[in-house]
Structures are given as structure tokens and as C-alpha cells.
GROMACS .gro file of C-alpha atoms in nm:
model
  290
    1UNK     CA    1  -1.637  -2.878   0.139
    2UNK     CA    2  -1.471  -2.624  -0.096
    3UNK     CA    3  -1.098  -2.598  -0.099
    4UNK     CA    4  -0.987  -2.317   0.117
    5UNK     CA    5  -0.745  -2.051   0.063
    6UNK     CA    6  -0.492  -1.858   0.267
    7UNK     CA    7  -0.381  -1.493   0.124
    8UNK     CA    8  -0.047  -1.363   0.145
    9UNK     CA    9  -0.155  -1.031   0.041
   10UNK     CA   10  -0.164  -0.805  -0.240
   11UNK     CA   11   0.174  -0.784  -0.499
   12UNK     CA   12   0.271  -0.488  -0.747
   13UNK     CA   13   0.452  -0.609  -1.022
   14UNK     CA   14   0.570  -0.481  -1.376
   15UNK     CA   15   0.240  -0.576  -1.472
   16UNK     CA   16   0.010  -0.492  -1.238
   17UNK     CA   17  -0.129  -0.603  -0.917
   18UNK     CA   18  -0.139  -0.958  -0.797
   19UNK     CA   19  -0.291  -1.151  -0.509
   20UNK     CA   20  -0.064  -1.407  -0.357
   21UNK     CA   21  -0.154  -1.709  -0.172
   22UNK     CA   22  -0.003  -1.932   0.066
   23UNK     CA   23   0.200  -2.193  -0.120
   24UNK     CA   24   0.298  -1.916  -0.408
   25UNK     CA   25   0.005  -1.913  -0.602
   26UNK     CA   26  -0.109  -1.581  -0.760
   27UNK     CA   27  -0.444  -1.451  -0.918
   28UNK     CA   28  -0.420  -1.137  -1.174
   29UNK     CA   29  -0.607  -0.857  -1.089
   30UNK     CA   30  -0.695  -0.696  -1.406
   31UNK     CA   31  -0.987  -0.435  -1.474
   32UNK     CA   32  -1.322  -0.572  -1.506
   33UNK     CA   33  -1.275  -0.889  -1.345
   34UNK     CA   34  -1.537  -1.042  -1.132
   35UNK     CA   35  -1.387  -1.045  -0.766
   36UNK     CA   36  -1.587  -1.307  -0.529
   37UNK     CA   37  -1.501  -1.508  -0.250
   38UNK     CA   38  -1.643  -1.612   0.136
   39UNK     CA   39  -1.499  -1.654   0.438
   40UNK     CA   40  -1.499  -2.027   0.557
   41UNK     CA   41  -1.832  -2.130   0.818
   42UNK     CA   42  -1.648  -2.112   1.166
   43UNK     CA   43  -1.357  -2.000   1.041
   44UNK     CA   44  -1.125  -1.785   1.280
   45UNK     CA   45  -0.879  -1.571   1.170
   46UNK     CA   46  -0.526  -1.675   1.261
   47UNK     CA   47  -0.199  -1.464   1.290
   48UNK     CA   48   0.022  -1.484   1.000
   49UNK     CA   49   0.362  -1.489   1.204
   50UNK     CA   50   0.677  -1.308   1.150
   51UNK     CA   51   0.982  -1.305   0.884
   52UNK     CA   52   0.884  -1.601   0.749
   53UNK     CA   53   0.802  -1.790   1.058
   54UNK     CA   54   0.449  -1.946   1.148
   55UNK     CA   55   0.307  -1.799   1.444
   56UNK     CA   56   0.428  -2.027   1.759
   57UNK     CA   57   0.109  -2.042   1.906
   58UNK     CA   58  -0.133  -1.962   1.595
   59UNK     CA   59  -0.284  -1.705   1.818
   60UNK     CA   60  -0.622  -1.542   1.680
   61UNK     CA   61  -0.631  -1.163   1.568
   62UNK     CA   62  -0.902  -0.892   1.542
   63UNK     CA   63  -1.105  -0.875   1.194
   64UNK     CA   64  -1.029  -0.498   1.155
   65UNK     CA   65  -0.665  -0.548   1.191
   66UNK     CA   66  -0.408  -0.475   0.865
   67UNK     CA   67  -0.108  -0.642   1.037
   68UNK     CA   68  -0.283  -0.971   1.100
   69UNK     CA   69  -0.018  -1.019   1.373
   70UNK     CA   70  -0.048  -1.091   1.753
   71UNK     CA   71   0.143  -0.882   1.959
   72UNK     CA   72   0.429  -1.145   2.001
   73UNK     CA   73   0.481  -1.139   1.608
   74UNK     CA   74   0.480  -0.809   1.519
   75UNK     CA   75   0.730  -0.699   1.794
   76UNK     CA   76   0.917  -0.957   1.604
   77UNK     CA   77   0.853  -0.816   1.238
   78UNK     CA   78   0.954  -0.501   1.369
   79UNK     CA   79   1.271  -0.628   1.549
   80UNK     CA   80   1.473  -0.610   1.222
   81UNK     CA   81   1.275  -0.373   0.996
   82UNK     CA   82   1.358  -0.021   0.775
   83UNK     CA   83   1.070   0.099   0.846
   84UNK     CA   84   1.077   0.106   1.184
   85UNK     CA   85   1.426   0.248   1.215
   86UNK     CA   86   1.519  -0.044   1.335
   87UNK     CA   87   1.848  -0.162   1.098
   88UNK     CA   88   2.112   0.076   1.106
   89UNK     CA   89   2.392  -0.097   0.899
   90UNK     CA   90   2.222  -0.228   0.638
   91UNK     CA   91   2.502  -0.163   0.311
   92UNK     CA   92   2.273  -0.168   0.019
   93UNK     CA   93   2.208   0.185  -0.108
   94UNK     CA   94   1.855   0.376  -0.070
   95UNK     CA   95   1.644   0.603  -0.258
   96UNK     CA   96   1.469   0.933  -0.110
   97UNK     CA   97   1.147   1.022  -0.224
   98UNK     CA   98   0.870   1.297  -0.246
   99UNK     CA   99   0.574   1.101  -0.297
  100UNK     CA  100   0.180   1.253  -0.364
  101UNK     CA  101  -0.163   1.108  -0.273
  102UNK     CA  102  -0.374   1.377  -0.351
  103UNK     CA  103  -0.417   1.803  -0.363
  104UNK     CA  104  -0.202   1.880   0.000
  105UNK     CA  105  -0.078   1.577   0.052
  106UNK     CA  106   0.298   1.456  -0.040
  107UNK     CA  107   0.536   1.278   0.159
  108UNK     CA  108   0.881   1.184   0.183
  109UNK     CA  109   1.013   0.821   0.222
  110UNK     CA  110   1.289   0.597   0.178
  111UNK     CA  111   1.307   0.236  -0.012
  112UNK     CA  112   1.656   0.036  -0.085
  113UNK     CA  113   1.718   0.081  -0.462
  114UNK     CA  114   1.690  -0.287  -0.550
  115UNK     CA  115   1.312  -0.271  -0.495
  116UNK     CA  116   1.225  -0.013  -0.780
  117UNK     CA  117   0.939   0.165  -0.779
  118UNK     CA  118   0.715  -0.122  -0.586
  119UNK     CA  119   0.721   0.086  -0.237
  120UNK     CA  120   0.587   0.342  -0.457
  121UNK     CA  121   0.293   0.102  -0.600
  122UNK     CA  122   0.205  -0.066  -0.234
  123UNK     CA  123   0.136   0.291  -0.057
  124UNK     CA  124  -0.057   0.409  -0.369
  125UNK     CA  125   0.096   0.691  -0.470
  126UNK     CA  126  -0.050   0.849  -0.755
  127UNK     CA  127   0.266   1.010  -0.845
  128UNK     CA  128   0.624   1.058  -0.733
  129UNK     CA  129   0.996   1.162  -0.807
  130UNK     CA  130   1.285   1.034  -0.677
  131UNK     CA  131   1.497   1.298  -0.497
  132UNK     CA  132   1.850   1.130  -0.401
  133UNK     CA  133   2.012   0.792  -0.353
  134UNK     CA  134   2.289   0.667  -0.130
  135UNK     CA  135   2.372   0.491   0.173
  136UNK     CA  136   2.097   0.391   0.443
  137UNK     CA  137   2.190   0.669   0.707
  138UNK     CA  138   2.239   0.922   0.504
  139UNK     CA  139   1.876   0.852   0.306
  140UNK     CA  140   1.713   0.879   0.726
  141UNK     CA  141   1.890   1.225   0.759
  142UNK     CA  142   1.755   1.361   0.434
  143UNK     CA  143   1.431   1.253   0.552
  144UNK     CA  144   1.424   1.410   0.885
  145UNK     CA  145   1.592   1.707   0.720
  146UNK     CA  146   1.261   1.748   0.472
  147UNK     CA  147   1.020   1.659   0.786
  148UNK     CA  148   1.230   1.929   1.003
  149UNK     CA  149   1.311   2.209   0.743
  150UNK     CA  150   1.023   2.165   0.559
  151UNK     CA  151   0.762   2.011   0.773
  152UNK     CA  152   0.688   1.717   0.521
  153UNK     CA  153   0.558   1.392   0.676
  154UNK     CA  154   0.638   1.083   0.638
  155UNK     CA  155   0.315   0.926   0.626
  156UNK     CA  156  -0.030   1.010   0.479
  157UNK     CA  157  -0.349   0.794   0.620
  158UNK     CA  158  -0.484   0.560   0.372
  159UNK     CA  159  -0.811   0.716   0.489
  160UNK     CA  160  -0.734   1.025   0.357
  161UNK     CA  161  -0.532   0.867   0.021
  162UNK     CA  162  -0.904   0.704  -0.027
  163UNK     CA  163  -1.121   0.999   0.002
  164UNK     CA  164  -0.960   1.159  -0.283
  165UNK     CA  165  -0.878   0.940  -0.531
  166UNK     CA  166  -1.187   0.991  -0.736
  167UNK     CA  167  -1.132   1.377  -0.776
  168UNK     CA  168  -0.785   1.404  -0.823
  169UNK     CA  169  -0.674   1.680  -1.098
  170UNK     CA  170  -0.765   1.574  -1.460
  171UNK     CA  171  -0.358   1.628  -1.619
  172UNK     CA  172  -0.056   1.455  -1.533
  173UNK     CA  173   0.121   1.823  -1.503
  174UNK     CA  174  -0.168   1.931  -1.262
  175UNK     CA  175  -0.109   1.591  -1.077
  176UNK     CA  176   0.321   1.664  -1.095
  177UNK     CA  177   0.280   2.036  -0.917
  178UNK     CA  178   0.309   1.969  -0.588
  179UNK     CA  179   0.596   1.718  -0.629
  180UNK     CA  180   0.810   1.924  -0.872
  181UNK     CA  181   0.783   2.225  -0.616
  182UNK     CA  182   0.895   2.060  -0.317
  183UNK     CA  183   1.167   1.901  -0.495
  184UNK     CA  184   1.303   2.249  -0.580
  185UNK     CA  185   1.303   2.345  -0.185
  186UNK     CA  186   1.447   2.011  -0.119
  187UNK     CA  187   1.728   2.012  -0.340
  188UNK     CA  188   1.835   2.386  -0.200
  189UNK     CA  189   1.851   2.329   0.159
  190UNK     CA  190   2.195   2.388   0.279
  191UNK     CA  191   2.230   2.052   0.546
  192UNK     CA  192   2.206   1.822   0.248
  193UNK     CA  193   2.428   1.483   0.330
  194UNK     CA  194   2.773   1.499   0.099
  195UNK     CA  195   2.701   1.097   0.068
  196UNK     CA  196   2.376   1.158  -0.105
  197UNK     CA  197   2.346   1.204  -0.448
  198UNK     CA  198   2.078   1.435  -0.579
  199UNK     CA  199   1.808   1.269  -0.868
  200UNK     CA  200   1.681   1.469  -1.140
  201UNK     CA  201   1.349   1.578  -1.134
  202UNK     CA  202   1.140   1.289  -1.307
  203UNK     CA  203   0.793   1.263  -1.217
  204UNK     CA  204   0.630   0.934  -1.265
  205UNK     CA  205   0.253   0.893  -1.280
  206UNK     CA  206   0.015   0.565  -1.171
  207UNK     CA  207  -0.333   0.698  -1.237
  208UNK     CA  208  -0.307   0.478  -1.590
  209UNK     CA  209  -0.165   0.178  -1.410
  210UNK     CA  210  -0.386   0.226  -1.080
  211UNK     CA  211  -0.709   0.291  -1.319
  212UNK     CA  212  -0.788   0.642  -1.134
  213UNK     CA  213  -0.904   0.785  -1.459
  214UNK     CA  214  -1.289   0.850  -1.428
  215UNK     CA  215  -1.286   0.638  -1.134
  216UNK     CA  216  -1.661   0.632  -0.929
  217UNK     CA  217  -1.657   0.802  -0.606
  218UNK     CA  218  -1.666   0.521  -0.308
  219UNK     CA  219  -1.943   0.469  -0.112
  220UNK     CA  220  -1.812   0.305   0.150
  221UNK     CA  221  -1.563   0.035   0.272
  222UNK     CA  222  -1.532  -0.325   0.396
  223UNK     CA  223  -1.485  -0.234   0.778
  224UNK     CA  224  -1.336  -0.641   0.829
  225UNK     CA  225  -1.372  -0.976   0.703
  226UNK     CA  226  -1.609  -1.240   0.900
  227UNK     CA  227  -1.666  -1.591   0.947
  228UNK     CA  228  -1.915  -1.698   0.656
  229UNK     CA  229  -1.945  -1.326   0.505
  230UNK     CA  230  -1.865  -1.286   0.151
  231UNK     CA  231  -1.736  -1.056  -0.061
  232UNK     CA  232  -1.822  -0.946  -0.449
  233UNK     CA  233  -1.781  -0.719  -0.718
  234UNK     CA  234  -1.594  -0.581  -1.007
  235UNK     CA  235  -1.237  -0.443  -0.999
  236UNK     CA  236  -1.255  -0.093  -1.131
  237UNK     CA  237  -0.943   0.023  -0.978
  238UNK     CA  238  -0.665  -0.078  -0.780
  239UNK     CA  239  -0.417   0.188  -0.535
  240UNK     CA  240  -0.151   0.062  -0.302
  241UNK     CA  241  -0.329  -0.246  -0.106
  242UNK     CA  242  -0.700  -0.110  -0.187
  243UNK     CA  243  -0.936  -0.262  -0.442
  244UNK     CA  244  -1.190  -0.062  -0.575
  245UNK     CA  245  -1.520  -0.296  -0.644
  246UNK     CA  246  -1.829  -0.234  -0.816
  247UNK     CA  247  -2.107  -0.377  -0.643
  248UNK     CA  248  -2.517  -0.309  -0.658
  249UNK     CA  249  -2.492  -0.055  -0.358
  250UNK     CA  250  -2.236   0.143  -0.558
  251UNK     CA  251  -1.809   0.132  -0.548
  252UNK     CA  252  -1.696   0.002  -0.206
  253UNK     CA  253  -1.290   0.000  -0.121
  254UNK     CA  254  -1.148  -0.339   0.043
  255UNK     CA  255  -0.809  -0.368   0.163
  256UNK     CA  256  -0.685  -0.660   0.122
  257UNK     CA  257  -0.466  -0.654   0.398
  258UNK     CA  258  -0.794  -0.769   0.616
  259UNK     CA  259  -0.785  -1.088   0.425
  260UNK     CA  260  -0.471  -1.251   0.523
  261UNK     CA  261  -0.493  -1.483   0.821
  262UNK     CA  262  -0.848  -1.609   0.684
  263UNK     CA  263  -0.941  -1.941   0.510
  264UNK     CA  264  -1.135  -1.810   0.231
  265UNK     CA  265  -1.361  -1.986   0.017
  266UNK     CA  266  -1.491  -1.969  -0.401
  267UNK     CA  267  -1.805  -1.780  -0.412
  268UNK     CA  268  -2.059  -1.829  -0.678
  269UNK     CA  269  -2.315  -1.528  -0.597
  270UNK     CA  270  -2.039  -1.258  -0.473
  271UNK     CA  271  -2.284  -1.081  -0.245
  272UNK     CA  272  -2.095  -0.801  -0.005
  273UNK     CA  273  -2.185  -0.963   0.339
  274UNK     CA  274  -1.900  -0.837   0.552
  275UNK     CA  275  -1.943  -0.538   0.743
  276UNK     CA  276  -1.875  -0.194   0.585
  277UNK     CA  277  -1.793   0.141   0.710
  278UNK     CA  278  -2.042   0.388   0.491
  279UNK     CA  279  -1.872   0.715   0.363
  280UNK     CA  280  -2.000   1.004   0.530
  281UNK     CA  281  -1.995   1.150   0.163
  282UNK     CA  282  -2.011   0.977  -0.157
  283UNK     CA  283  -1.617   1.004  -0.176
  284UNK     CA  284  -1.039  -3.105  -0.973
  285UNK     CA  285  -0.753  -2.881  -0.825
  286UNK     CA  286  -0.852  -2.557  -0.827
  287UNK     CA  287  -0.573  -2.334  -0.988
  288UNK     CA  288  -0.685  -2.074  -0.831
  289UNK     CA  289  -0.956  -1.860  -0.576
  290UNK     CA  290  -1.101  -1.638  -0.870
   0.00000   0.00000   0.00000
């Protein structure tokens, strides 16, 4: 029986995107590469527990889930978490920033300093600016000041960041609009938190790094991983937690957040087998999985 695998997701580092597995291992994901793996006979995916902790009771999840969690576990991921406003004296200090997925669609968002631009890689934003930096409180009020004042969310769908991704405007300056223009209404609203200091204007651009340029409009997507169902194809892009895989049906988009909590398995043939959702418009050792 082939050696199987547990995924601890997808990684964004200075150079590029890596899939990490249980145990710290990591395969490259670099343009071209033949992607291929199955999902172990009878295998049943298992949640993948909280901050670091196993899962007390290894409960099962659903295939279509992102979070991989049971219910127990992700109260407890979200217990002590940023994101969900849950950490109020956290000391370290925090960037604002206007992020953009697409023609209409920018956002604003916080992530601590430390991490760079890697919050910016794992939502797969195509572009962004930073727009202030300072303490953790004062970063949430600039952001409910921009959703208030301005009526900019703080979350776009990856749904919707998918469906455009293959028609997104040809320059980098057509690409910069939207952010540059919001930063100028941002920057001159008159509630702006003394503790927060304002970033220049610097647009930054992924389309080279997520390989968006010329990228094939998707035909679909893997709806959830299943017990013996593989998965094949070759990496033509990769956005946030989305790969972007050639396959003989045409490009089909798999998140590889459905593949954590699986044993998964080499695959010589790399058929897609797993259930897909179908655009409604064409939109020794091993030392590794592949």
C-alpha cells in the first residue's frame, strides 16, 4: 500500500507557493508541473484540530468544507483569533490595507506587520497598497471607518475572485486604478485614528507571481475531495489557496483547502475523479507526494 500523506495546506513564500504536509514536508508548486494525487480507498476525512492541537475525538468533517474543522475545533480556532475580532490586546503593530480582486471589487483588511505581504498572497489579491500601520485597535477602527464612510467590505467571495481572474485588465496601471483612488478618499476622511500612521501610496502587483498573465478561462471546479477519487493536471496558475490545473476537459480551479484532513495517495494516471462544480460560463522513502 502506497505511503499516505496528510496536507497542511497551501504556503506563500518569497518564492512562491508551497504545499505543506504533516510532519513539515513541502512540495514546490512551480508552473508547468504535473499535479496528481488520489484519495486513499476508504479513507475518511478527519478534522484537523485547533492551534496546534489534534482533534480530541478525531471527529469526521464534510468533503466540501474549507475549515476541515468540527464544530468543537473551530469554536476553538476562533477563541483567540484576529480575524474574528476576537484578541483585543495583542501589542504587535498592524498594517491597513486596500486590497483588489478584480474590476469592482477591493477590500480593506488588516494583518500584523511581522507577516509581510503573505495575507496579501493567501486571499489572492491581484494587487494592493498598504494604507497605514499602528497599533491593533486603532488598525479595527480604520477599518470600520472605510466600511462605514466609504462602504468598502471587508471580504470579497473567492467565488467571485475566481470568475474573474482570467479577464482582468491587461496593464499593471489599469490593474492599480481602483486601489490608488480609494486610497485618496481614505487618506482624507476627517475620523482618521492620531495612532495610525498613514503609508504612501505603493501599489504592488501579483499577476507575475500568481501567473494571471494569459491565464485560460476555468471551466469548472473541484466541488470536494472523495474517498478513492483522484486528482490531475498541470499548474498554470496559482491565487490565494486556488490552483489553476490544466486537465483534458479544459482549466479546472481546486482549493486546496478541501485537501487537508485527507490521507492522500501518489497517482500515476492523474485523472480528475472528484466531483466538480461546472462553470455556468467558461469563466524507498518517498521525499515527497509529487
Amino acid at each position: 500500500m502506497a505511503q499516505a500523506w496528510k496536507c497542511s495546506g497551501l504556503r506563500w513564500s518569497a518564492d512562491g507557493p508551497v504545499l505543506v504536509w504533516d510532519g513539515g514536508r513541502h512540495s514546490a508548486l512551480t508552473r508547468g508541473k504535473r499535479v496528481a494525487f488520489g484519495v486513499a480507498e476508504g479513507g475518511v476525512r478527519i478534522c484537523v484540530g485547533a492551534r496546534g492541537h489534534t482533534c480530541p475525538v478525531g471527529a469526521a468533517v464534510p468533503g466540501r468544507s474549507t475549515g476541515a474543522r468540527c464544530e468543537e475545533c473551530a469554536r476553538l480556532d476562533r477563541a483567540h483569533s484576529v480575524a474574528a475580532d476576537t484578541i483585543a490586546d495583542d501589542p504587535r503593530p498592524y498594517h491597513v490595507y486596500l486590497a483588489w480582486f478584480g474590476p469592482g471589487m477591493v477590500k480593506v483588511g488588516i494583518t500584523a506587520e511581522a507577516r509581510g505581504s503573505a495575507r496579501l498572497l493567501e486571499q489572492g489579491a491581484v494587487c494592493f497598497s498598504w494604507l497605514g500601520l499602528g497599533p491593533l485597535m486603532a488598525a479595527r477602527r480604520t477599518e470600520e471607518l472605510l466600511r462605514a464612510a466609504l462602504r468598502v467590505p471587508d471580504r470579497i467571495p473567492y467565488a467571485e475572485k475566481r470568475a474573474v481572474r482570467a479577464a482582468l485588465p491587461e496593464t499593471a496601471a489599469d490593474r492599480a486604478r481602483e486601489v490608488a483612488e480609494l486610497y485618496e478618499r481614505a487618506v482624507a476622511l476627517p475620523a482618521w485614528p492620531e495612532s495610525l500612521v498613514r503609508e504612501p501610496l505603493r501599489v504592488v502587483d501579483h499577476v507575475g507571481v500568481f501567473g494571471l498573465g494569459g491565464l485560460p478561462v476555468a471551466v469548472g471546479q473541484v466541488s470536494e475531495l472523495v474517498a478513492g477519487g483522484a486528482v490531475g493536471g498541470e499548474l498554470v496558475a496559482a491565487a490565494g489557496p486556488d490552483l489553476h490545473l490544466a486537465t483534458g476537459g479544459g482549466v479546472v480551479v481546486l482549493d486546496t483547502r478541501l485537501m487537508t484532513g485527507w490521507g492522500l495517495v501518489p497517482a500515476a494516471v492523474g485523472e480528475l475523479t472528484v466531483p466538480t462544480r461546472q462553470f455556468k460560463e467558461a469563466a524507498g522513502v518517498q521525499d515527497g507526494l509529487f
